[in-house]
Amino acid sequence: METDSTDHAILSLLQAESRADFTHDEIAERIDVSSSTVNNRIQRLEAEGVLKKFDPVIDYETAGAPHHILFVCTAPIVERKALCKDAIEVPNVVNTRELLTGSQNLHVEAVGMTAEDIEAVTEDLDALGLEINGSESLRTEYSRPFDHFGSEVVDESASE
Amino acid sequence: METDSTDHAILSLLQAESRADFTHDEIAERIDVSSSTVNNRIQRLEAEGVLKKFDPVIDYETAGAPHHILFVCTAPIVERKALCKDAIEVPNVVNTRELLTGSQNLHVEAVGMTAEDIEAVTEDLDALGLEINGSESLRTEYSRPFDHFGSEVVDESASE
DNA sequence: GTTGAAAGCATATTCGG
DNA sequence: CCGAATATGCTTTCAAC
């Protein structure tokens, strides 16, 4: 899909201000177009599959689930893609990522209320045929907009 | 914070249906409470910091940025937290995660239009004092709700 | 493809149980 | 604390450019 600087500015702002109450009007003011143009562009980006969804970011610890673990696993190359999809079905698993490498090619993120929840995840992953190379406690995580878009933003608001 | 099964059901549905057009009314119907209760709960979850934000999920490849890489790095233990924050400031870096382990304790996710963009990231990370243990192409990624909440959902809709 | 205004609709508030 | 109705204001639409 062809995306121009207006699209990039919108995507960047959406990532920078990922609030539920971030309105089209506010985007429109910051990039100096009308709010109907913002609406047009967002709808097109969604239709074309660039803007896929809006994921709620949950602080599991505050919500009462203190265990947050990353498993680094190895899946046989040919089964890797299938196992990535299978692993997301394991209870307490919240994210899986497929890498390109030969070993340690699957990352599985899990959340649990208790240590037993996490222990059960290791058993389930093992039962799927995944070799678990390591498990790490996740501490902090930061996200931010894709810069290539951000650098093109014409932000008219001086007070930032 | 104290979260009950209504909160959990709402969080689970928000994650399962992370659409912009997923309304409070729809949540209300599915878990059999009024939409004002849904609104009350969501506002409280946001105020208490459980529901932090709504991150737009962008398909970078479709948007015209084909390079999507995960760097596995090692930061000196004492500087780890600071470097996690520094790394997110590097151009084209979109996500950083701090792990607990002694080595390979920092994951840095980067996106770029060209191979040069990615090469520049390695140089910037190196300049920060990070040892880069490996870089992997990211292929596929799946996410899904935290099950402990999901299992408590009283979903009244039979047609699913 | 963009705009402004007006209609349509989701969300926030208010109040009564 | 929950739920129904009201008020607010955001999103969408549409005629015109």
Short mmCIF file of C-alpha atoms (C1' of nucleotides) in Angstrom, two decimals:
data_model
loop_
_atom_site.label_atom_id
_atom_site.label_comp_id
_atom_site.label_asym_id
_atom_site.label_seq_id
_atom_site.Cartn_x
_atom_site.Cartn_y
_atom_site.Cartn_z
CA MET A 1 0.00 0.00 0.00
CA GLU A 2 1.05 3.57 -0.72
CA THR A 3 1.31 5.67 2.42
CA ASP A 4 2.11 9.37 2.34
CA SER A 5 3.34 11.78 4.97
CA THR A 6 -0.19 12.47 6.23
CA ASP A 7 -0.66 8.75 6.89
CA HIS A 8 2.70 8.57 8.61
CA ALA A 9 1.92 11.56 10.78
CA ILE A 10 -1.36 9.99 11.85
CA LEU A 11 0.23 6.61 12.62
CA SER A 12 2.98 8.26 14.59
CA LEU A 13 0.56 10.33 16.65
CA LEU A 14 -1.65 7.31 17.30
CA GLN A 15 1.35 5.49 18.72
CA ALA A 16 2.71 8.43 20.64
CA GLU A 17 -0.65 9.19 22.27
CA SER A 18 -2.24 5.80 22.63
CA ARG A 19 -5.11 7.04 24.75
CA ALA A 20 -8.71 5.99 24.38
CA ASP A 21 -9.76 9.65 24.40
CA PHE A 22 -7.38 10.78 21.66
CA THR A 23 -9.80 12.28 19.15
CA HIS A 24 -9.71 12.82 15.41
CA ASP A 25 -10.08 16.54 16.10
CA GLU A 26 -6.93 16.55 18.18
CA ILE A 27 -4.99 14.73 15.46
CA ALA A 28 -6.43 17.11 12.86
CA GLU A 29 -5.24 20.18 14.76
CA ARG A 30 -1.74 18.81 15.29
CA ILE A 31 -1.12 17.91 11.65
CA ASP A 32 -3.19 20.75 10.18
CA VAL A 33 -5.84 18.92 8.21
CA SER A 34 -9.57 18.58 8.82
CA SER A 35 -10.95 15.91 11.09
CA SER A 36 -12.81 14.34 8.19
CA THR A 37 -9.51 13.83 6.43
CA VAL A 38 -8.16 12.16 9.55
CA ASN A 39 -11.20 9.92 9.53
CA ASN A 40 -10.80 9.12 5.82
CA ARG A 41 -7.16 8.20 6.26
CA ILE A 42 -7.68 6.06 9.35
CA GLN A 43 -10.47 4.14 7.64
CA ARG A 44 -8.28 3.53 4.62
CA LEU A 45 -5.35 2.40 6.79
CA GLU A 46 -7.65 -0.03 8.58
CA ALA A 47 -9.17 -1.29 5.33
CA GLU A 48 -5.72 -1.84 3.79
CA GLY A 49 -4.50 -3.72 6.85
CA VAL A 50 -1.83 -1.25 7.94
CA LEU A 51 -3.67 -0.33 11.11
CA LYS A 52 -4.73 -3.72 12.39
CA LYS A 53 -6.17 -3.13 15.84
CA PHE A 54 -5.89 -1.27 19.11
CA ASP A 55 -4.44 -3.51 21.80
CA PRO A 56 -5.26 -2.66 25.39
CA VAL A 57 -2.05 -2.57 27.43
CA ILE A 58 -2.68 -4.18 30.80
CA ASP A 59 -0.47 -3.84 33.83
CA TYR A 60 -0.76 -7.44 34.97
CA GLU A 61 1.02 -6.81 38.24
CA THR A 62 -1.37 -4.05 39.26
CA ALA A 63 -4.25 -6.24 38.11
CA GLY A 64 -3.12 -8.93 40.54
CA ALA A 65 -1.00 -11.26 38.39
CA PRO A 66 2.58 -10.79 39.55
CA HIS A 67 4.32 -13.42 37.42
CA HIS A 68 5.40 -12.21 34.01
CA ILE A 69 7.83 -14.51 32.20
CA LEU A 70 9.52 -14.82 28.82
CA PHE A 71 10.33 -18.34 27.65
CA VAL A 72 13.01 -18.72 24.99
CA CYS A 73 12.31 -21.94 23.13
CA THR A 74 13.54 -23.98 20.21
CA ALA A 75 11.11 -25.52 17.75
CA PRO A 76 12.04 -27.79 14.85
CA ILE A 77 12.29 -25.49 11.82
CA VAL A 78 9.52 -27.11 9.82
CA GLU A 79 7.09 -27.04 12.74
CA ARG A 80 8.05 -23.59 13.93
CA LYS A 81 5.16 -21.67 12.42
CA ALA A 82 2.59 -24.20 13.60
CA LEU A 83 4.05 -24.34 17.11
CA CYS A 84 4.00 -20.54 17.32
CA LYS A 85 0.25 -20.72 16.77
CA ASP A 86 -0.16 -23.70 19.12
CA ALA A 87 1.75 -22.03 21.92
CA ILE A 88 -0.60 -19.04 21.98
CA GLU A 89 -3.38 -21.48 22.93
CA VAL A 90 -1.60 -22.57 26.10
CA PRO A 91 -3.32 -21.18 29.22
CA ASN A 92 -1.62 -18.06 30.62
CA VAL A 93 0.36 -17.44 27.42
CA VAL A 94 -0.26 -13.90 26.15
CA ASN A 95 2.22 -13.48 23.29
CA THR A 96 4.30 -15.64 20.95
CA ARG A 97 6.93 -14.55 18.43
CA GLU A 98 8.55 -16.56 15.70
CA LEU A 99 12.20 -15.77 14.93
CA LEU A 100 14.31 -16.74 11.92
CA THR A 101 17.19 -18.51 13.64
CA GLY A 102 17.80 -22.22 13.77
CA SER A 103 17.69 -22.52 17.53
CA GLN A 104 16.01 -20.40 20.17
CA ASN A 105 13.54 -19.46 17.47
CA LEU A 106 10.36 -19.03 19.49
CA HIS A 107 9.64 -16.51 22.23
CA VAL A 108 6.68 -17.19 24.48
CA GLU A 109 5.41 -14.59 26.97
CA ALA A 110 3.29 -15.82 29.87
CA VAL A 111 1.48 -14.21 32.80
CA GLY A 112 0.25 -15.89 35.96
CA MET A 113 -1.23 -15.36 39.39
CA THR A 114 1.04 -17.94 41.00
CA ALA A 115 4.31 -19.76 40.43
CA GLU A 116 2.21 -22.85 39.74
CA ASP A 117 0.57 -21.11 36.78
CA ILE A 118 4.01 -20.60 35.27
CA GLU A 119 5.13 -24.13 36.08
CA ALA A 120 2.07 -25.42 34.22
CA VAL A 121 3.07 -23.36 31.18
CA THR A 122 6.49 -25.01 31.04
CA GLU A 123 4.82 -28.41 31.13
CA ASP A 124 2.38 -27.51 28.38
CA LEU A 125 5.12 -26.07 26.16
CA ASP A 126 7.16 -29.19 26.71
CA ALA A 127 4.19 -31.36 25.81
CA LEU A 128 3.87 -29.45 22.52
CA GLY A 129 7.38 -30.56 21.66
CA LEU A 130 9.11 -27.28 22.38
CA GLU A 131 12.57 -27.30 23.88
CA ILE A 132 12.75 -24.59 26.55
CA ASN A 133 16.19 -22.98 26.47
CA GLY A 134 15.51 -20.48 29.20
CA SER A 135 12.90 -18.49 31.10
CA GLU A 136 13.35 -14.89 32.15
CA SER A 137 11.37 -12.60 34.40
CA LEU A 138 10.23 -9.57 32.45
CA ARG A 139 10.90 -6.35 34.27
CA THR A 140 10.23 -3.24 32.26
CA GLU A 141 9.01 -2.67 28.75
CA TYR A 142 8.90 0.49 26.63
CA SER A 143 7.25 1.17 23.30
CA ARG A 144 7.28 4.11 20.98
CA PRO A 145 6.32 5.16 17.44
CA PHE A 146 8.20 4.03 14.39
CA ASP A 147 10.56 6.95 13.83
CA HIS A 148 10.51 7.02 10.10
CA PHE A 149 6.93 8.20 10.37
CA GLY A 150 7.61 10.46 13.31
CA SER A 151 10.29 12.41 11.51
CA GLU A 152 7.77 13.42 8.88
CA VAL A 153 5.20 14.68 11.33
CA VAL A 154 4.39 18.34 10.87
CA ASP A 155 3.46 19.08 14.44
CA GLU A 156 1.93 22.53 14.64
CA SER A 157 1.73 22.61 18.42
CA ALA A 158 4.63 24.67 19.71
CA SER A 159 4.08 23.76 23.37
CA GLU A 160 5.72 20.35 23.29
CA MET B 1 -5.89 -2.93 43.30
CA GLU B 2 -8.82 -5.23 43.84
CA THR B 3 -10.24 -6.58 40.61
CA ASP B 4 -13.33 -8.77 40.50
CA SER B 5 -14.69 -11.10 37.86
CA THR B 6 -16.53 -8.26 36.10
CA ASP B 7 -13.24 -6.40 35.69
CA HIS B 8 -11.56 -9.54 34.45
CA ALA B 9 -14.33 -10.23 31.95
CA ILE B 10 -14.04 -6.69 30.60
CA LEU B 11 -10.25 -6.86 30.31
CA SER B 12 -10.44 -10.20 28.59
CA LEU B 13 -13.01 -9.00 26.05
CA LEU B 14 -11.03 -5.82 25.39
CA GLN B 15 -8.02 -7.94 24.53
CA ALA B 16 -9.94 -10.53 22.55
CA GLU B 17 -11.75 -7.89 20.47
CA SER B 18 -9.23 -5.12 20.16
CA ARG B 19 -11.22 -3.18 17.60
CA ALA B 20 -11.72 0.56 17.59
CA ASP B 21 -15.45 0.01 17.12
CA PHE B 22 -15.89 -2.36 20.05
CA THR B 23 -18.47 -0.52 22.14
CA HIS B 24 -19.36 -0.52 25.80
CA ASP B 25 -22.83 -1.70 24.78
CA GLU B 26 -21.38 -4.78 23.12
CA ILE B 27 -19.30 -5.60 26.19
CA ALA B 28 -22.35 -5.03 28.39
CA GLU B 29 -24.45 -7.49 26.40
CA ARG B 30 -21.78 -10.18 26.39
CA ILE B 31 -21.16 -10.12 30.14
CA ASP B 32 -24.73 -9.25 31.10
CA VAL B 33 -24.32 -5.93 32.92
CA SER B 34 -25.42 -2.44 31.93
CA SER B 35 -23.25 -0.28 29.71
CA SER B 36 -22.88 2.30 32.46
CA THR B 37 -21.34 -0.36 34.66
CA VAL B 38 -18.94 -1.17 31.85
CA ASN B 39 -18.09 2.50 31.65
CA ASN B 40 -17.65 2.79 35.42
CA ARG B 41 -15.33 -0.20 35.52
CA ILE B 42 -13.23 0.87 32.55
CA GLN B 43 -12.77 4.34 34.03
CA ARG B 44 -11.73 2.85 37.33
CA LEU B 45 -9.30 0.43 35.68
CA GLU B 46 -7.75 3.33 33.78
CA ALA B 47 -7.57 5.50 36.91
CA GLU B 48 -5.94 2.71 38.91
CA GLY B 49 -3.36 2.08 36.19
CA VAL B 50 -4.44 -1.44 35.28
CA LEU B 51 -5.60 -0.39 31.82
CA LYS B 52 -2.75 1.79 30.70
CA LYS B 53 -3.43 2.59 27.07
CA PHE B 54 -4.60 1.33 23.72
CA ASP B 55 -1.65 0.66 21.45
CA PRO B 56 -2.29 0.79 17.72
CA VAL B 57 -0.90 -2.35 16.10
CA ILE B 58 0.76 -1.41 12.82
CA ASP B 59 1.69 -3.84 10.07
CA TYR B 60 5.01 -2.24 9.21
CA GLU B 61 5.55 -4.41 6.17
CA THR B 62 2.25 -3.39 4.61
CA ALA B 63 3.02 0.20 5.54
CA GLY B 64 6.24 0.00 3.57
CA ALA B 65 8.89 -0.89 6.17
CA PRO B 66 9.99 -4.46 5.46
CA HIS B 67 12.78 -4.84 8.01
CA HIS B 68 11.64 -6.00 11.43
CA ILE B 69 14.43 -7.15 13.73
CA LEU B 70 14.90 -8.27 17.34
CA PHE B 71 18.27 -7.51 18.90
CA VAL B 72 19.29 -9.58 21.91
CA CYS B 73 21.72 -7.49 23.95
CA THR B 74 23.67 -7.56 27.16
CA ALA B 75 23.82 -4.53 29.42
CA PRO B 76 25.87 -4.22 32.60
CA ILE B 77 23.47 -5.11 35.44
CA VAL B 78 23.59 -1.76 37.18
CA GLU B 79 22.97 0.19 33.97
CA ARG B 80 20.35 -2.17 32.63
CA LYS B 81 17.29 -0.15 33.54
CA ALA B 82 18.78 3.10 32.27
CA LEU B 83 19.94 1.51 29.03
CA CYS B 84 16.47 0.04 28.46
CA LYS B 85 15.14 3.58 28.52
CA ASP B 86 18.02 4.93 26.41
CA ALA B 87 17.59 2.27 23.76
CA ILE B 88 13.95 3.23 23.15
CA GLU B 89 15.27 6.65 22.05
CA VAL B 90 17.36 5.18 19.24
CA PRO B 91 15.84 5.95 15.82
CA ASN B 92 13.82 3.04 14.38
CA VAL B 93 13.60 1.26 17.75
CA VAL B 94 9.96 0.54 18.61
CA ASN B 95 10.15 -1.66 21.72
CA THR B 96 12.61 -2.50 24.49
CA ARG B 97 12.29 -5.13 27.21
CA GLU B 98 14.38 -5.57 30.31
CA LEU B 99 14.99 -9.14 31.49
CA LEU B 100 16.28 -10.40 34.82
CA THR B 101 19.23 -12.49 33.67
CA GLY B 102 22.85 -11.58 33.95
CA SER B 103 23.61 -11.71 30.24
CA GLN B 104 21.36 -11.22 27.24
CA ASN B 105 19.20 -9.11 29.50
CA LEU B 106 17.84 -6.56 27.04
CA HIS B 107 15.62 -7.15 24.01
CA VAL B 108 15.40 -4.37 21.45
CA GLU B 109 12.89 -4.46 18.60
CA ALA B 110 13.56 -2.28 15.56
CA VAL B 111 11.78 -1.53 12.30
CA GLY B 112 13.25 -0.01 9.15
CA MET B 113 12.65 0.82 5.52
CA THR B 114 16.11 -0.36 4.47
CA ALA B 115 18.95 -2.57 5.63
CA GLU B 116 20.87 0.63 6.32
CA ASP B 117 18.26 1.70 8.86
CA ILE B 118 18.92 -1.51 10.76
CA GLU B 119 22.68 -1.21 10.41
CA ALA B 120 22.43 2.26 11.95
CA VAL B 121 20.53 0.79 14.91
CA THR B 122 23.34 -1.67 15.64
CA GLU B 123 25.82 1.20 15.62
CA ASP B 124 23.69 3.32 17.95
CA LEU B 125 23.13 0.43 20.37
CA ASP B 126 26.85 -0.25 20.36
CA ALA B 127 27.56 3.42 21.06
CA LEU B 128 25.26 3.24 24.10
CA GLY B 129 27.54 0.54 25.50
CA LEU B 130 25.30 -2.41 24.74
CA GLU B 131 26.82 -5.68 23.71
CA ILE B 132 24.77 -7.16 20.85
CA ASN B 133 24.61 -10.92 21.26
CA GLY B 134 22.43 -11.54 18.24
CA SER B 135 19.87 -10.11 15.86
CA GLU B 136 16.89 -12.04 14.56
CA SER B 137 14.34 -11.35 11.89
CA LEU B 138 10.88 -11.34 13.40
CA ARG B 139 8.45 -13.41 11.38
CA THR B 140 5.10 -13.88 13.02
CA GLU B 141 3.62 -12.68 16.27
CA TYR B 142 0.44 -13.64 18.08
CA SER B 143 -1.25 -12.11 21.10
CA ARG B 144 -4.22 -13.09 23.16
CA PRO B 145 -5.98 -12.29 26.46
CA PHE B 146 -4.65 -13.33 29.82
CA ASP B 147 -6.52 -16.56 30.41
CA HIS B 148 -7.10 -16.22 34.08
CA PHE B 149 -9.49 -13.41 33.28
CA GLY B 150 -10.92 -15.19 30.26
CA SER B 151 -11.90 -18.24 32.23
CA GLU B 152 -14.15 -16.11 34.39
CA VAL B 153 -16.00 -14.51 31.52
CA VAL B 154 -19.70 -15.25 31.56
CA ASP B 155 -20.29 -15.03 27.84
CA GLU B 156 -24.00 -15.02 27.17
CA SER B 157 -23.68 -15.16 23.39
CA ALA B 158 -24.28 -18.72 22.29
CA SER B 159 -23.34 -18.14 18.66
CA GLU B 160 -19.58 -18.24 19.09
"C1'" DG C 1 -8.61 14.09 -1.90
"C1'" DT C 2 -10.31 17.77 1.30
"C1'" DT C 3 -13.57 20.50 3.67
"C1'" DG C 4 -17.36 22.17 6.89
"C1'" DA C 5 -21.77 21.34 8.70
"C1'" DA C 6 -25.26 18.30 10.21
"C1'" DA C 7 -26.93 13.76 11.33
"C1'" DG C 8 -26.01 9.51 13.76
"C1'" DC C 9 -24.23 7.22 17.60
"C1'" DA C 10 -21.04 6.04 21.55
"C1'" DT C 11 -19.70 7.72 25.90
"C1'" DA C 12 -20.09 10.34 30.24
"C1'" DT C 13 -23.15 11.99 33.75
"C1'" DT C 14 -26.90 12.18 36.65
"C1'" DC C 15 -29.99 10.51 39.53
"C1'" DG C 16 -33.13 7.01 41.51
"C1'" DG C 17 -33.08 2.20 43.47
"C1'" DC D 1 -22.70 -0.24 43.96
"C1'" DC D 2 -25.76 -0.94 39.86
"C1'" DG D 3 -28.89 0.51 36.19
"C1'" DA D 4 -32.03 3.67 33.19
"C1'" DA D 5 -32.43 7.87 31.06
"C1'" DT D 6 -30.37 12.26 29.78
"C1'" DA D 7 -26.75 15.22 28.06
"C1'" DT D 8 -22.47 15.64 25.89
"C1'" DG D 9 -19.44 15.28 22.27
"C1'" DC D 10 -17.05 12.24 18.92
"C1'" DT D 11 -17.45 9.95 14.46
"C1'" DT D 12 -19.40 9.55 10.14
"C1'" DT D 13 -21.59 11.15 6.24
"C1'" DC D 14 -22.46 14.09 2.33
"C1'" DA D 15 -22.77 17.95 -0.85
"C1'" DA D 16 -19.55 21.04 -2.66
"C1'" DC D 17 -15.06 22.39 -3.99
#
